[in-house]
Coordinates of C-alpha atoms in Angstrom, one line a residue:
Chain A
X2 CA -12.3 -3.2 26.4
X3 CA -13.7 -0.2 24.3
X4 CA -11.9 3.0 24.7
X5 CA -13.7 5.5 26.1
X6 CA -12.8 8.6 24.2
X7 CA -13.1 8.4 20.4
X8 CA -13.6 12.1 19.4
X9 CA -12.3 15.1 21.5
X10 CA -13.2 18.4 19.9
X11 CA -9.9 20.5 20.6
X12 CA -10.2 23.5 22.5
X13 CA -7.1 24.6 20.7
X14 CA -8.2 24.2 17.5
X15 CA -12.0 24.9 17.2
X16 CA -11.9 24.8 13.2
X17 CA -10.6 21.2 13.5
X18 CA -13.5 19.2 11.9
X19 CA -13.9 21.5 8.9
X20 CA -10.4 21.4 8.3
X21 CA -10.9 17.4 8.2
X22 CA -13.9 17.3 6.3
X23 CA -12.2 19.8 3.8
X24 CA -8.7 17.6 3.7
X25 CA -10.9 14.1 3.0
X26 CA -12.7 16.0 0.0
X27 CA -9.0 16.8 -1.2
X28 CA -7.9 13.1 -1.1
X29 CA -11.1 12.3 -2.9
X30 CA -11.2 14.7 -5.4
X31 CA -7.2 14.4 -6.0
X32 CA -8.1 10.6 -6.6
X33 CA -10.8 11.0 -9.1
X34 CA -9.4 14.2 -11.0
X35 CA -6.0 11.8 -11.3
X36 CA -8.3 9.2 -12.6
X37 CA -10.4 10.9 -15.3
X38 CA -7.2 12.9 -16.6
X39 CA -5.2 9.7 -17.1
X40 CA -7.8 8.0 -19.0
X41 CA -8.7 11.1 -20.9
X42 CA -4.9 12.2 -21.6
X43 CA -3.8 8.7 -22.2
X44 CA -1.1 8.5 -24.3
X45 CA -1.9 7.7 -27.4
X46 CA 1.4 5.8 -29.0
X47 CA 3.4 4.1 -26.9
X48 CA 5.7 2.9 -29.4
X49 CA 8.3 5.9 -28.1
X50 CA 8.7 4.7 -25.0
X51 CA 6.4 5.5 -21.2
X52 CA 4.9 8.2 -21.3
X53 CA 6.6 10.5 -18.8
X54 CA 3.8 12.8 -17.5
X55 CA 1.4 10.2 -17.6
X56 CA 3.1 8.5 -15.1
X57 CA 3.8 12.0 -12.9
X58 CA 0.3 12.3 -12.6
X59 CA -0.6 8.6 -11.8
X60 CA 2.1 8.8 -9.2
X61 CA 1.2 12.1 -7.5
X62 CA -2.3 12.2 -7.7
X63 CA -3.0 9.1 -6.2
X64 CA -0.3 9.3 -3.6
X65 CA -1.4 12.8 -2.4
X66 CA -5.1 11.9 -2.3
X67 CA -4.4 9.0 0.1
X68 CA -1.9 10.8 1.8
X69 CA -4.7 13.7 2.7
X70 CA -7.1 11.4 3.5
X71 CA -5.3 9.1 6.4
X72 CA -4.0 13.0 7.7
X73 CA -8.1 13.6 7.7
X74 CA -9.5 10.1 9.0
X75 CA -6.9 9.1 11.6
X76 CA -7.5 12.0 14.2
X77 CA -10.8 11.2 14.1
X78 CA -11.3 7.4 15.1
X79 CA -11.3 6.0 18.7
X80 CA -8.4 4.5 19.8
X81 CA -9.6 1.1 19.9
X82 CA -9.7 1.4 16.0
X83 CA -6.4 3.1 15.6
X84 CA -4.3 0.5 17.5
X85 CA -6.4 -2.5 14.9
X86 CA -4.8 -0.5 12.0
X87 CA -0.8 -1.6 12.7
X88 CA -2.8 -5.2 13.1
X89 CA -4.6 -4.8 9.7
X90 CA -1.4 -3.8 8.3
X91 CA 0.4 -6.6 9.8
X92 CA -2.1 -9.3 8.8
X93 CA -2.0 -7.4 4.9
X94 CA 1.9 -7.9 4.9
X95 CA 2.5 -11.3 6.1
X96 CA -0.4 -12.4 3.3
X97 CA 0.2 -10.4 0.5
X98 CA 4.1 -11.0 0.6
X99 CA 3.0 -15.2 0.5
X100 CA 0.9 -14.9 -2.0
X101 CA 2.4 -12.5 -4.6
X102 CA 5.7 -14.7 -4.5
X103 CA 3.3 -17.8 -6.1
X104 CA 2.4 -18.6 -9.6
X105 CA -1.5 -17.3 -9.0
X106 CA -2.9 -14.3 -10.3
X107 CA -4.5 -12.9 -7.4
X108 CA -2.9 -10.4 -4.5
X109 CA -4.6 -11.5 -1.1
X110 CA -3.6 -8.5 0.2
X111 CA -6.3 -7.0 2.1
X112 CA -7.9 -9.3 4.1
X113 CA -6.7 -6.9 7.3
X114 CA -8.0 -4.2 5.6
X115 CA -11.2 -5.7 5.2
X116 CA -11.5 -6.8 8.5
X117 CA -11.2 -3.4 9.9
X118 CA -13.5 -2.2 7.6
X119 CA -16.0 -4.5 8.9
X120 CA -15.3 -3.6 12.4
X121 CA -14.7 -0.2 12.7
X122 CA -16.6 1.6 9.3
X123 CA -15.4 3.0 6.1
X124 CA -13.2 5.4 7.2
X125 CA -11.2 3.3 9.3
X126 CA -11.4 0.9 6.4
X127 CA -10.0 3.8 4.0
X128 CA -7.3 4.9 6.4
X129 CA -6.3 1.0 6.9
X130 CA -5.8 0.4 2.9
X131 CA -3.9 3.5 2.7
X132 CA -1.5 3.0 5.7
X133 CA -1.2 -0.5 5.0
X134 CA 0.3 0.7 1.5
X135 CA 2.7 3.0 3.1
X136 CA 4.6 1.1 5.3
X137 CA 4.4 -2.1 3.1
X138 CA 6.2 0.5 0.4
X139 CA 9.1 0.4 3.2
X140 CA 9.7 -3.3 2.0
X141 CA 8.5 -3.2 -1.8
X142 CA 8.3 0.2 -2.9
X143 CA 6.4 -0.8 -6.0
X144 CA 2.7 -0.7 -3.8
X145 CA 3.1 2.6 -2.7
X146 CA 1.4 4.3 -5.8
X147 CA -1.3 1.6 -5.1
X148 CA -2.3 3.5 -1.9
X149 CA -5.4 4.9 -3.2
X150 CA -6.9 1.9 -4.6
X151 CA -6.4 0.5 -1.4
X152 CA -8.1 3.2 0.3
X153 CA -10.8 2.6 -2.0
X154 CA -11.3 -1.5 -1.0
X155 CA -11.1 -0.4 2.6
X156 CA -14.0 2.3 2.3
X157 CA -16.1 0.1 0.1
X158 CA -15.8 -2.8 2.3
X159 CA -17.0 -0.6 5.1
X160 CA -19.6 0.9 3.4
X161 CA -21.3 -2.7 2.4
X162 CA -20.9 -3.6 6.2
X163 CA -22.9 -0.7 6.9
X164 CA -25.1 -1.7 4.5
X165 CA -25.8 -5.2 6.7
X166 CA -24.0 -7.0 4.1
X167 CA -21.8 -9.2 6.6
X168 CA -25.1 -10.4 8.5
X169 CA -26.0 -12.5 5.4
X170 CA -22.5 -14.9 4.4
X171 CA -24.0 -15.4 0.3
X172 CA -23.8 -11.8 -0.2
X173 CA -20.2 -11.0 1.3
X174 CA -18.5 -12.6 -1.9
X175 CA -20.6 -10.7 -4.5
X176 CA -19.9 -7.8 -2.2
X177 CA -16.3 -8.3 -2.6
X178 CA -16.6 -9.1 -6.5
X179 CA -18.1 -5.6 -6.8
X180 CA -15.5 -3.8 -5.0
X181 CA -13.2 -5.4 -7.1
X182 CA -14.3 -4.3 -10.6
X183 CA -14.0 -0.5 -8.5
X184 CA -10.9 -1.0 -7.0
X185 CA -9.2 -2.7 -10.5
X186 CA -10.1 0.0 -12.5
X187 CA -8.3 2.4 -10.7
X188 CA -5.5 0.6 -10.1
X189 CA -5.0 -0.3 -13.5
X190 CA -3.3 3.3 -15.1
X191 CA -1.1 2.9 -12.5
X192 CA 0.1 -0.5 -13.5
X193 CA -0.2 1.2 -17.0
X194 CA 1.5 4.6 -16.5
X195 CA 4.0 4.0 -13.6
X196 CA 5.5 0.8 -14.3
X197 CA 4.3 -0.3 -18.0
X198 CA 3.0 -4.0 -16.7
X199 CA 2.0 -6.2 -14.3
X200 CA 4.7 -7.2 -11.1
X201 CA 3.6 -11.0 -11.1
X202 CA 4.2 -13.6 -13.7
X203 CA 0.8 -15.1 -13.9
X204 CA -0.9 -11.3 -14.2
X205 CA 1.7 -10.2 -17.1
X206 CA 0.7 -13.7 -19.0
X207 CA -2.9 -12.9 -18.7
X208 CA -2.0 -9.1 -20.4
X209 CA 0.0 -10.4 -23.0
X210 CA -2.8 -12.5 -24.2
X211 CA -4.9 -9.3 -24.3
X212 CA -2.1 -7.4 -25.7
X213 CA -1.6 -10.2 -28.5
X214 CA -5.6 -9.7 -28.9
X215 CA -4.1 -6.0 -30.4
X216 CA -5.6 -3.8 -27.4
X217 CA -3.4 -0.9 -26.4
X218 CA -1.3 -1.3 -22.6
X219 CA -4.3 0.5 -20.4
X220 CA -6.9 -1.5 -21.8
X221 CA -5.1 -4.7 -21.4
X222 CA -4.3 -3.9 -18.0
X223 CA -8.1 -3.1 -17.3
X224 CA -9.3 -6.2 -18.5
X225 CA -6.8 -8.1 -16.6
X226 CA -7.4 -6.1 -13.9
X227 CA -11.1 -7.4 -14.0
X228 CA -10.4 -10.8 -14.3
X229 CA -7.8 -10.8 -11.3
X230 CA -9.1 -8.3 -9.3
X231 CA -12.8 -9.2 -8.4
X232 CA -12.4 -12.9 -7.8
X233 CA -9.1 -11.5 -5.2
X234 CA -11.7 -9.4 -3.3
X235 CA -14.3 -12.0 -3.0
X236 CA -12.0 -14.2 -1.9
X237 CA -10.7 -11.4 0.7
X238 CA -14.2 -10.1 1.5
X239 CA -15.2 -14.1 2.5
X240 CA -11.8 -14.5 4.6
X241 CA -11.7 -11.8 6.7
X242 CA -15.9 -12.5 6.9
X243 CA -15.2 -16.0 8.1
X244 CA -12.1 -14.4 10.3
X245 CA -14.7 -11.7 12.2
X246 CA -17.3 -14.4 12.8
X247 CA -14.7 -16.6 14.3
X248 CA -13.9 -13.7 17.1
X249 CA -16.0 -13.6 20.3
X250 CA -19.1 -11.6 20.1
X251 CA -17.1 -9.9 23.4
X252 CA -14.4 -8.8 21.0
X253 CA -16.3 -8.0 17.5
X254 CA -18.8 -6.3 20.2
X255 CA -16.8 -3.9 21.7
X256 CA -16.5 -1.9 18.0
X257 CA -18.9 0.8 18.4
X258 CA -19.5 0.6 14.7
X259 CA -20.7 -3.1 14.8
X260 CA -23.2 -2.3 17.4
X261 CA -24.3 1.3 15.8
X262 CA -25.2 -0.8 12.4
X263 CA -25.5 -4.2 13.8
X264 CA -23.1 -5.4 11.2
X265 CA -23.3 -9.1 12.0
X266 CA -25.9 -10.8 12.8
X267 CA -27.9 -11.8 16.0
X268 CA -28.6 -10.0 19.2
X269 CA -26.3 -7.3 19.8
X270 CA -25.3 -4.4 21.7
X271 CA -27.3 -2.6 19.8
X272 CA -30.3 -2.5 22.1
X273 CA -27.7 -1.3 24.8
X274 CA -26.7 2.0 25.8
X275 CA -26.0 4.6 22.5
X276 CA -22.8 3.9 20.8
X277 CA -20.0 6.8 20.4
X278 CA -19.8 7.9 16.8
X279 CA -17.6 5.8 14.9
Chain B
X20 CA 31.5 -3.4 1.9
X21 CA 30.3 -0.4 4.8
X22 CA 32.2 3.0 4.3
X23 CA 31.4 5.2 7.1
X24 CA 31.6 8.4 4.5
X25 CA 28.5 7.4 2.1
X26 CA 26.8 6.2 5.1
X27 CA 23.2 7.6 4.8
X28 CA 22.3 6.4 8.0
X29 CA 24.0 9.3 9.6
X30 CA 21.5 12.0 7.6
X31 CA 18.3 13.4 8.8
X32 CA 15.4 10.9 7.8
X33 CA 13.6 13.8 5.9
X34 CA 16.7 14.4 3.5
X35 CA 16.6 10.7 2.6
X36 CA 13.1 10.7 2.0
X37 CA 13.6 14.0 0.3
X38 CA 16.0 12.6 -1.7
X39 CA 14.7 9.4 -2.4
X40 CA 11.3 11.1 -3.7
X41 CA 13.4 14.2 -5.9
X42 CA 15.4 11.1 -7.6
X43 CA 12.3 9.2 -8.5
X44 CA 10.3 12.3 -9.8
X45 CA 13.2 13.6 -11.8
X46 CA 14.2 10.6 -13.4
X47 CA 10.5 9.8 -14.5
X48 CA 10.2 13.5 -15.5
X49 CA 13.2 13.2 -17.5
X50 CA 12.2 10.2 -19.7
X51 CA 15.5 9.2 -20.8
X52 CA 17.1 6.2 -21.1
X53 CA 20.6 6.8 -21.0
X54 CA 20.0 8.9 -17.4
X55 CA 17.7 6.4 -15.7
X56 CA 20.5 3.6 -16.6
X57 CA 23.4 6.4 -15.0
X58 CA 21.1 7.1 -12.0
X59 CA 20.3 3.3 -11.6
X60 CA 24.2 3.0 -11.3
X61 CA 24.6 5.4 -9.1
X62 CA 22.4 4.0 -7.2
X63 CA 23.4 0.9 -7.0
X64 CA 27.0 2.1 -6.0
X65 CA 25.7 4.0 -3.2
X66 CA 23.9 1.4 -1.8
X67 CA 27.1 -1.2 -2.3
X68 CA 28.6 1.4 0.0
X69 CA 26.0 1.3 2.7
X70 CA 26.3 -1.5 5.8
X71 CA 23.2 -2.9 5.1
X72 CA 24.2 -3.3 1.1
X73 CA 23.1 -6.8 1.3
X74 CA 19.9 -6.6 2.6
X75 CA 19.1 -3.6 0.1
X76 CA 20.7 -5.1 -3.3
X77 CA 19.0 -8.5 -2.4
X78 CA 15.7 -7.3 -0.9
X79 CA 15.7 -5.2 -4.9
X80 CA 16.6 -8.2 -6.7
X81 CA 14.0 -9.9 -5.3
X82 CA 11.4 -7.2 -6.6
X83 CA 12.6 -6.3 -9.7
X84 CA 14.0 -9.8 -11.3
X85 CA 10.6 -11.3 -11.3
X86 CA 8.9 -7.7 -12.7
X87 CA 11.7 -7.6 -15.0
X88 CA 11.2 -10.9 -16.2
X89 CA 7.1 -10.0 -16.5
X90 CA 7.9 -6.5 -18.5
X91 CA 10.5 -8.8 -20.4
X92 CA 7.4 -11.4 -21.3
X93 CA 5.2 -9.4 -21.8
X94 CA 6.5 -6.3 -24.1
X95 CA 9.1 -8.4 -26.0
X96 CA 6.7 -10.4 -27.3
X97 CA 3.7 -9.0 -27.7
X98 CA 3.7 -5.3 -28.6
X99 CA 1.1 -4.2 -30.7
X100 CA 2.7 -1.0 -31.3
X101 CA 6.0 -2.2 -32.3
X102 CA 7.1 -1.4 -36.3
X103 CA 10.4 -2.7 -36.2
X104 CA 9.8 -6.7 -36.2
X105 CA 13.0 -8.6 -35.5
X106 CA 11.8 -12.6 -34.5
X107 CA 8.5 -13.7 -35.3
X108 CA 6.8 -16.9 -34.1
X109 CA 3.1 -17.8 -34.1
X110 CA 1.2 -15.1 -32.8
X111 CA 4.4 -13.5 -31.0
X112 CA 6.6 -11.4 -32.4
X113 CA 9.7 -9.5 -30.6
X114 CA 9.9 -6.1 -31.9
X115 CA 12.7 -3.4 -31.3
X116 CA 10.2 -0.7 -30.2
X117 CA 8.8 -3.6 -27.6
X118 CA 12.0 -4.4 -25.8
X119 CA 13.1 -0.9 -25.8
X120 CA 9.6 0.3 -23.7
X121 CA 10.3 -3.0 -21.3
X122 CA 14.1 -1.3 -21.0
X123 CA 12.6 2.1 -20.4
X124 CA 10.2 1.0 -17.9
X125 CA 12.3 -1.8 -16.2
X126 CA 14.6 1.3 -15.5
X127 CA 12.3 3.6 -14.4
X128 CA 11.5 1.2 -12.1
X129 CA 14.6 0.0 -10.7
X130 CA 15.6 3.7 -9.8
X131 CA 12.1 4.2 -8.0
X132 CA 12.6 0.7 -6.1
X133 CA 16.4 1.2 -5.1
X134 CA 16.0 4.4 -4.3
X135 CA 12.9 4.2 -1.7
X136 CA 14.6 0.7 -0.4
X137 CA 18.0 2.5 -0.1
X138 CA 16.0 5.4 2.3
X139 CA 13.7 2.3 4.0
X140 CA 16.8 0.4 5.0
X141 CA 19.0 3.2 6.1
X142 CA 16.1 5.3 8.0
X143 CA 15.6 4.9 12.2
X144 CA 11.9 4.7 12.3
X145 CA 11.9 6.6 15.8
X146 CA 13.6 9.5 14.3
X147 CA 11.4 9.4 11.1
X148 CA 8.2 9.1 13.4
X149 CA 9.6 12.2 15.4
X150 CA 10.4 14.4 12.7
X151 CA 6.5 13.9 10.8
X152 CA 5.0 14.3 14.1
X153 CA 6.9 17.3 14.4
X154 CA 5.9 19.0 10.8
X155 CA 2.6 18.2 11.5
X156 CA 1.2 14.9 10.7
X157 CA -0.8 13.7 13.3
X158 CA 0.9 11.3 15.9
X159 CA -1.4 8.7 15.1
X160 CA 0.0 8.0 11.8
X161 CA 3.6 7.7 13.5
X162 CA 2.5 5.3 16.0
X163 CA 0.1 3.2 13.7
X164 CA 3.4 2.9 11.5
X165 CA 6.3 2.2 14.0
X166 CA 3.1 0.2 15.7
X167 CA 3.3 -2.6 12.6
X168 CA 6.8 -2.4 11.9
X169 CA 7.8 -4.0 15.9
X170 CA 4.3 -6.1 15.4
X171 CA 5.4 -7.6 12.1
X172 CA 8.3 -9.9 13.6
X173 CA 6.5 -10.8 16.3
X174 CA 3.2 -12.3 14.4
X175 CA 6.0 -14.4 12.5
X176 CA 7.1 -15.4 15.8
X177 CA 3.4 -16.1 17.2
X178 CA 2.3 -17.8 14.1
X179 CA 5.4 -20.1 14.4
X180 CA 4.5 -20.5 18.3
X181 CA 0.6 -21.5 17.1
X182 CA 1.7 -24.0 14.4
X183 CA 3.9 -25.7 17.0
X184 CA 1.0 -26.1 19.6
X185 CA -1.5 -27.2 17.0
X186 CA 0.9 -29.4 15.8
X187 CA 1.0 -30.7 19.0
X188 CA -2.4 -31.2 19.3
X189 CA -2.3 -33.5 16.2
X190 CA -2.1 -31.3 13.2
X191 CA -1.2 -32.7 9.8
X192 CA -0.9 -30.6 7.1
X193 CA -1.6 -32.7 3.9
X194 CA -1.0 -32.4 0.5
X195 CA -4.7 -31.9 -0.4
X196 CA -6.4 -28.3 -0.5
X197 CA -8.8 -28.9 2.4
X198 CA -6.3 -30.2 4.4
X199 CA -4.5 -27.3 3.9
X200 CA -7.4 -24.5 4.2
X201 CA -8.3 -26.8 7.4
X202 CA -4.2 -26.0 8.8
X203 CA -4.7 -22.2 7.5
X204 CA -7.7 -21.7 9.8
X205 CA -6.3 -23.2 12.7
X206 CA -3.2 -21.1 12.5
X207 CA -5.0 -18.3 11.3
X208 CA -7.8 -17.9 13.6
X209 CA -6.0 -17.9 16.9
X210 CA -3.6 -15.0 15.3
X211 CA -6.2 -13.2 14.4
X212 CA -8.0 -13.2 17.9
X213 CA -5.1 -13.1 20.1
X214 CA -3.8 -9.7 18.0
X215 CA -7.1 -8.1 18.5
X216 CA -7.5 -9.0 22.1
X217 CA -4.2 -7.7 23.0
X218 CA -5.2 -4.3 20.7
X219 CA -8.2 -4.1 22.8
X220 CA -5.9 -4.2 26.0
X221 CA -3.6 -1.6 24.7
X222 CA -6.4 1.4 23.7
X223 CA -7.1 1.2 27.1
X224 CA -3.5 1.5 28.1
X225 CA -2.7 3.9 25.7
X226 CA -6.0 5.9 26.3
X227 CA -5.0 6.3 30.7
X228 CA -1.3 7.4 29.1
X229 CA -3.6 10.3 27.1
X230 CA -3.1 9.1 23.4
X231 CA -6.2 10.4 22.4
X232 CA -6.1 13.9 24.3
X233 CA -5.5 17.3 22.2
X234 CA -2.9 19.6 22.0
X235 CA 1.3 19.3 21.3
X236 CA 3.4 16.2 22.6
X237 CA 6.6 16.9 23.2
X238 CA 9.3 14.9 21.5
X239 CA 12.0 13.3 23.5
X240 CA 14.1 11.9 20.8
X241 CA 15.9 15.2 19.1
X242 CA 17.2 13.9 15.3
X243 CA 20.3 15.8 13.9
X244 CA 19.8 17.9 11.4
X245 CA 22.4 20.6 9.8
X246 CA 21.8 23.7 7.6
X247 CA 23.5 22.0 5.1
X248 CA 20.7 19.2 4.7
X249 CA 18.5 21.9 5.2
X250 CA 19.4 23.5 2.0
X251 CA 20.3 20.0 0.3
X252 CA 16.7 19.2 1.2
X253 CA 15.6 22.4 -0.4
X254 CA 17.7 22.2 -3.6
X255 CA 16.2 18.4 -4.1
X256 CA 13.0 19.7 -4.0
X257 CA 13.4 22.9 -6.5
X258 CA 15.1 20.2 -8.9
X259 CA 12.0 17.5 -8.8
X260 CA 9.7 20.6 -8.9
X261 CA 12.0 22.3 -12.2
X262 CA 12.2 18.5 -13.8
X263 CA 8.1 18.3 -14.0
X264 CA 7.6 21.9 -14.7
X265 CA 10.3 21.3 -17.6
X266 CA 8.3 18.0 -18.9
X267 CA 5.0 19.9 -18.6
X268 CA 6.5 23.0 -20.9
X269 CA 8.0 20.5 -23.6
X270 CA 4.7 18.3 -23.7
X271 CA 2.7 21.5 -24.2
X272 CA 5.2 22.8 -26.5
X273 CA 4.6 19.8 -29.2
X274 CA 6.9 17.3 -27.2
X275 CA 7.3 13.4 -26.3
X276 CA 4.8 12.9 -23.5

């Protein structure tokens, strides 16, 4: 089952890795300078309309960093990872589409994302959420500045599977709640900035409240942003959880990341021969 | 409804995409209402001339009613901001400078969806996979792409094939929510496993074929392209490029944001 090749150095290019490790500090740092100068340049009065640069930036910024970092990530994961992204991005589609055409303020929309996290490590995870946004944009165009905030769930999700969290079920929901309150606060200036509100019904009824409370558009996107979006991810974190304990161990086993960390728990392949590098 | 001359099926993928990407930025850049609603027209025209003008205009409708119902909601009736107070009721109030910002942005957004869904549904995935891979973005990203566009109707196909066997086997979905979550996880599960298993099946596959060695692949699908899209492709992106650089000078120089 597991591929045998996951990294080949490239004769051709010898430079290869830095160029990688310079193009995922790009995508970063284009994702966290587009964050802190939309919160710090926010417009003040919105009375004359949406603000036109804000937007730009939100737009741009977001979309190049996640851009640059799938162009870093993807070379670099074994095949068995990169044919469980289309899958990821698949099972993020079919469940995302259901659920945002229902009256319920929550988005379901990464539970494939999650599960490759889980399975194959943050940076899969990262390039999953990313991807995922990109070809959903083919169909709804309106995710596509969302990309990075994606990303973000993916990596996070990865990183607390590293962390052992998906060997002990109670903690994979508060796990998920965390990653929410991260991944809703960036998301929100572009719900603020790029299309002045909410897509769904239910979350535009939950910012009006908070708009009728007097806060300005960005703050009541935040807050509904944290209402939504960290009971969305613990719900997500526990389904694709319950979805990777439900595969054979000679499936979630053939990962090299799940033996490397021994992400889930019991007796693994971890006492067996070294894993590649995932 | 199809005219073969406005056909953009016939273009280069990267000029749609260009094109697609130049009308979003410049119309955001421009900030005006009177030109989103003209390039929202436009648009809207075009795509009435494409074959496919049903799936785009309805696939749009169904994005943009329900946000523009939301923006509608949310900014007409609450909006802080607003000075100009035409209805009030309770703790609501419809002001002018409120349904003017849900017009602005309900436009800005219906240019950015038609546009990108009038390039999704008139772009040959092949050719758009072949012309990425060919300026440099890694082949992996073209095949993890066309990869979930061919698996997406099939998993509605399996799923449909799972429900029927475990309906079979006595399912009943009730009305009740565990009876429900019970019906997800039977349909679910098996999906999820039977996708993975077969991924597992084609690394291996696609690993003898030498996916993952280095060095060029050579493309076997050649897409048209014509110096005239070249420099149309060009043009678009000066435009986009002059439109923020324009919006960036008035902001600094004491203008709207």
């Amino acid at each position: 089952m597991t591929s045998p090749s996951p990294q080949q150095s490239s004769l051709l290019l010898p430079d290869a890795p830095k160029r990688r490790r310079l193009l995922e500090f790009l995508g970063a740092a284009s994702i966290i300078a587009t964050y802190v100068v939309l919160v710090l340049t926010q417009p003040a009065d919105i009375a004359a309309g949406p603000g036109s640069l804000a937007a730009l930036a939100a737009m741009g910024g977001f979309l190049l960093g996640a851009v640059l970092l799938v162009v870093a990530v993807l070379p670099t994961l074994p095949t068995s990872t990169v044919v469980l992204i289309p899958i990821a991005m698949v099972l993020n589609i079919v469940l995302g589409q259901f659920v945002g055409s229902t009256l319920v303020p929550f988005y379901l929309d990464a539970i494939g994302t999650v599960l490759v996290a889980v399975l194959a490590g943050p940076a899969a995870g990262a390039a999953t959420g990313a991807l995922s946004s990109l070809v959903w944009s083919l169909f709804n165009p309106t995710v596509l500045p969302f990309a990075a905030g994606a990303a973000l769930i993916g990596w996070l999700a990865g990183v607390a599977a590293r962390a052992g969290v998906f060997r002990r079920f109670y903690l994979v929901p508060f796990a998920g709640f965390l990653a929410g309150i991260l991944g809703g606060v960036v998301s929100a200036p572009i719900a603020a900035f790029v299309f002045g509100g909410t897509s769904g019904l239910a979350t535009g009824a939950i910012v009006s409240a908070f708009r009728a409370m007097g806060d300005s558009l960005l703050a009541a996107i935040t807050k509904q942003a944290l209402i939504s979006d960290p009971a969305d991810k613990a719900i997500v974190f526990t389904v694709a959880a319950l979805l990777v304990y439900a595969l054979p161990r000679r499936t979630s086993f053939q990962f090299p990341f799940v033996r490397r960390h021994r992400v889930l728990a019991g007796k693994g392949a971890a006492d067996g021969a070294p894993a590649p590098k995932a | 409804m199809s005219s073969g001359r406005l056909s953009l099926e016939r273009l280069n993928p990267l000029t749609t995409l260009t094109a697609a990407a130049a009308v979003a930025v410049i119309t955001t850049a421009a900030g005006n209402r009177l030109f989103s609603a003209a390039v929202f027209a436009g648009l809207l025209l075009l795509a009435a001339r494409q074959a496919r003008a049903a799936s785009i205009l309805g696939s749009s409708a169904a994005i943009l009613l329900p946000f523009w119902t939301a923006l509608l909601l949310m900014h007409g009736l609450f909006f802080p901001e607003g000075r100009v107070v035409l209805l009030e009721f309770g703790p609501a109030a419809v002001t002018r400078e409120g349904l003017l910002f849900a017009l602005d942005a309900g436009l800005r957004t219906g240019v950015f969806v038609l546009a990108f869904l009038l390039f999704s549904f008139t772009v040959r995935v092949p050719e758009l996979v072949a012309v990425l891979s060919a300026r440099g973005m890694p082949p992996r990203l073209g095949f993890a792409a066309a990869s979930a566009l061919t698996l997406l109707p099939a998993a509605g196909e399996r799923l449909r094939r799972i429900r029927a066997a475990q309906e079979a086997r006595g399912l009943v979905v009730g009305r009740s929510l565990p009876s429900r979550l019970l019906a997800a996880r039977l349909q679910a599960v098996p999906l999820v496993l039977s996708l993975v298993h077969e991924s597992g099946e084609r690394a291996q596959a696609l690993d003898a074929r030498g996916f993952s060695a280095p060095g060029p692949r050579s493309a076997l699908l050649a897409v048209r392209d014509s110096f005239r899209q070249r420099t149309a492709r060009l043009l678009l992106i000066a435009s986009a490029v002059a439109a923020v650089a324009g919006r960036v000078v008035f902001a600094l120089t004491g203008g709207p944001q």
